[in-house]
GROMACS .gro file of C-alpha atoms in nm:
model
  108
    1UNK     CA    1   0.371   0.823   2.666
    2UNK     CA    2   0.526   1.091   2.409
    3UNK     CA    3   0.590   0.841   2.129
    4UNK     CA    4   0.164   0.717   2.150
    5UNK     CA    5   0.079   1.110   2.090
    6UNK     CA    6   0.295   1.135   1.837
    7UNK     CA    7   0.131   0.839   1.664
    8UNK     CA    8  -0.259   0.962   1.741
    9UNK     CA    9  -0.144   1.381   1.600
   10UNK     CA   10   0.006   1.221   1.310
   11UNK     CA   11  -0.236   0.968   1.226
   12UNK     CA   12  -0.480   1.248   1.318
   13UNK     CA   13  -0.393   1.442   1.007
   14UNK     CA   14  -0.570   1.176   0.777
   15UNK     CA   15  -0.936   1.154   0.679
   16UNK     CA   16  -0.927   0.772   0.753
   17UNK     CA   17  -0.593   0.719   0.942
   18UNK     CA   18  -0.732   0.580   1.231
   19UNK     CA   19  -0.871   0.316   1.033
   20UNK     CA   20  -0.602   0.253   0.824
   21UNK     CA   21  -0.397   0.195   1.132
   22UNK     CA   22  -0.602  -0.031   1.277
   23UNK     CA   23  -0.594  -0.231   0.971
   24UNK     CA   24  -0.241  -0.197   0.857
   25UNK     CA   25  -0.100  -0.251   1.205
   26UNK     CA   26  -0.294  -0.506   1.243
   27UNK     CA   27  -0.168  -0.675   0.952
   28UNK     CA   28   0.206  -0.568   1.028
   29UNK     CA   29   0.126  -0.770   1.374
   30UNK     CA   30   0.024  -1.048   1.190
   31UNK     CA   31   0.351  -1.117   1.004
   32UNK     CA   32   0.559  -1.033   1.306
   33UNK     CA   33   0.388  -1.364   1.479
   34UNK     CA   34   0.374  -1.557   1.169
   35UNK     CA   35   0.735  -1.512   1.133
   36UNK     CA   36   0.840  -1.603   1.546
   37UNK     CA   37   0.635  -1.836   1.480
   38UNK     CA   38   0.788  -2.021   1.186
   39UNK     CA   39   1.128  -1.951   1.330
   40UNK     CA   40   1.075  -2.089   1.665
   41UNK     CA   41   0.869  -2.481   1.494
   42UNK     CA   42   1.134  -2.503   1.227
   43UNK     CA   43   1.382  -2.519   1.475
   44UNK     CA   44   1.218  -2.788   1.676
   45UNK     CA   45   1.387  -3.139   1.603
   46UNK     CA   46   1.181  -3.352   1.391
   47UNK     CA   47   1.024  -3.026   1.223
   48UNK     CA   48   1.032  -3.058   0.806
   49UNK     CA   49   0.982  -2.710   0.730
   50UNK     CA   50   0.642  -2.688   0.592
   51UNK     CA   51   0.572  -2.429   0.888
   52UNK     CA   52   0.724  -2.231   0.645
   53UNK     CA   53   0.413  -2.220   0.451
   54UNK     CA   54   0.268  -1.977   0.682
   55UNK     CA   55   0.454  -1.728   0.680
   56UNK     CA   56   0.428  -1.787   0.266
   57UNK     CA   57   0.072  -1.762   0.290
   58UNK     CA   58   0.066  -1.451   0.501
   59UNK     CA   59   0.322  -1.257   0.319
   60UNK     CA   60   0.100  -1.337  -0.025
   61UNK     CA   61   0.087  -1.180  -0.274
   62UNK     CA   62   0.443  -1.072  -0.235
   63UNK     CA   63   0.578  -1.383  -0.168
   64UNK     CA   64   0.471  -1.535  -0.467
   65UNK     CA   65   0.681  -1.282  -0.677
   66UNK     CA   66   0.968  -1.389  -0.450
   67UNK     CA   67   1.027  -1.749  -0.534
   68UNK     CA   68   1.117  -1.649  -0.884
   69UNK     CA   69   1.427  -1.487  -0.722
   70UNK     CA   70   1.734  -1.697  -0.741
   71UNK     CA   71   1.811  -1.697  -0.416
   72UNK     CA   72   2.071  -1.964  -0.327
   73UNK     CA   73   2.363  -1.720  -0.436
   74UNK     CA   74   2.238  -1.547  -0.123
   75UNK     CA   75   2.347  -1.581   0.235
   76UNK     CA   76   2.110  -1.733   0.446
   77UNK     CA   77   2.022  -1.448   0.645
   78UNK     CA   78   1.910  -1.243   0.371
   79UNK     CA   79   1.700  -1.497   0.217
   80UNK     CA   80   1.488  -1.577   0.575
   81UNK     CA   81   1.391  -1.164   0.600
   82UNK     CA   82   1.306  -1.100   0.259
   83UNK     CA   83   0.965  -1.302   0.359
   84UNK     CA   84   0.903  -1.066   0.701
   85UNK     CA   85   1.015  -0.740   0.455
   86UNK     CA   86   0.792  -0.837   0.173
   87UNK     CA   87   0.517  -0.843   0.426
   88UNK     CA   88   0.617  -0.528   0.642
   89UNK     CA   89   0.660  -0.346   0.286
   90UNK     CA   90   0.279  -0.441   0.214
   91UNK     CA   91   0.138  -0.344   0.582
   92UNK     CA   92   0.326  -0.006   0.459
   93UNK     CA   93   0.139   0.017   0.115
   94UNK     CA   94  -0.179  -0.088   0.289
   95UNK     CA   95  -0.137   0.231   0.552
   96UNK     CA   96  -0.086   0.430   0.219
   97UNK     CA   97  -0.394   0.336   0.049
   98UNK     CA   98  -0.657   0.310   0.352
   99UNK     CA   99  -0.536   0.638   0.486
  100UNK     CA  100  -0.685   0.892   0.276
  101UNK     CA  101  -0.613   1.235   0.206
  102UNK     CA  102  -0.480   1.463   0.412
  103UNK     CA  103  -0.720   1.704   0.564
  104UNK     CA  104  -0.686   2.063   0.511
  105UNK     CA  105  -0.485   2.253   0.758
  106UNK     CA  106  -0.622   2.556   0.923
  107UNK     CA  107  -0.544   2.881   0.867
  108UNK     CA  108  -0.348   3.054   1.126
   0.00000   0.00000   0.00000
């Protein structure tokens, strides 16, 4: 129960951070099932890969900057994450923009 107060006094300190956690996490949850999802149907036999697409469509705009990065030089596992990151990293920027200032803190 300590770690959800945590959460709700720090996202208390914004002038929109309940909102922007709503939206944000929401998001962030979003790319955590698109990407279980695309790893558990491209492993199914007969599967061509296009479930990939997905997971390229959530993770957008960011994942269109990332197919210009050679990435066969790369080992495998580093090139499947950079997909979840790019999304994570934009659930992140989202949190920063829709939160707001910071209110004022009172005086003691």
């Amino acid at each position: 129960m300590r770690p959800i107060r945590a959460v709700k006094r720090y996202v208390a300190r914004y002038d929109r951070g309940t909102f922007a956690l709503a939206i944000a996490g929401f998001y962030a949850l979003l790319v955590v099932a698109a990407t279980i999802y695309v790893e558990i149907s491209t492993r199914q036999p007969g599967s061509q890969g296009l479930e990939a697409l997905v997971l390229f469509a959530v993770t957008a705009p960011a994942s269109q900057l990332l197919i210009f990065l050679p990435t066969a030089s790369l080992h495998p596992m580093i090139s499947h994450l950079m997909y979840p990151l790019a999304g994570l990293l934009q659930a992140w920027i989202l949190w920063l923009i829709a939160r707001g200032r910071r209110k004022s803190v009172r005086p003691a």
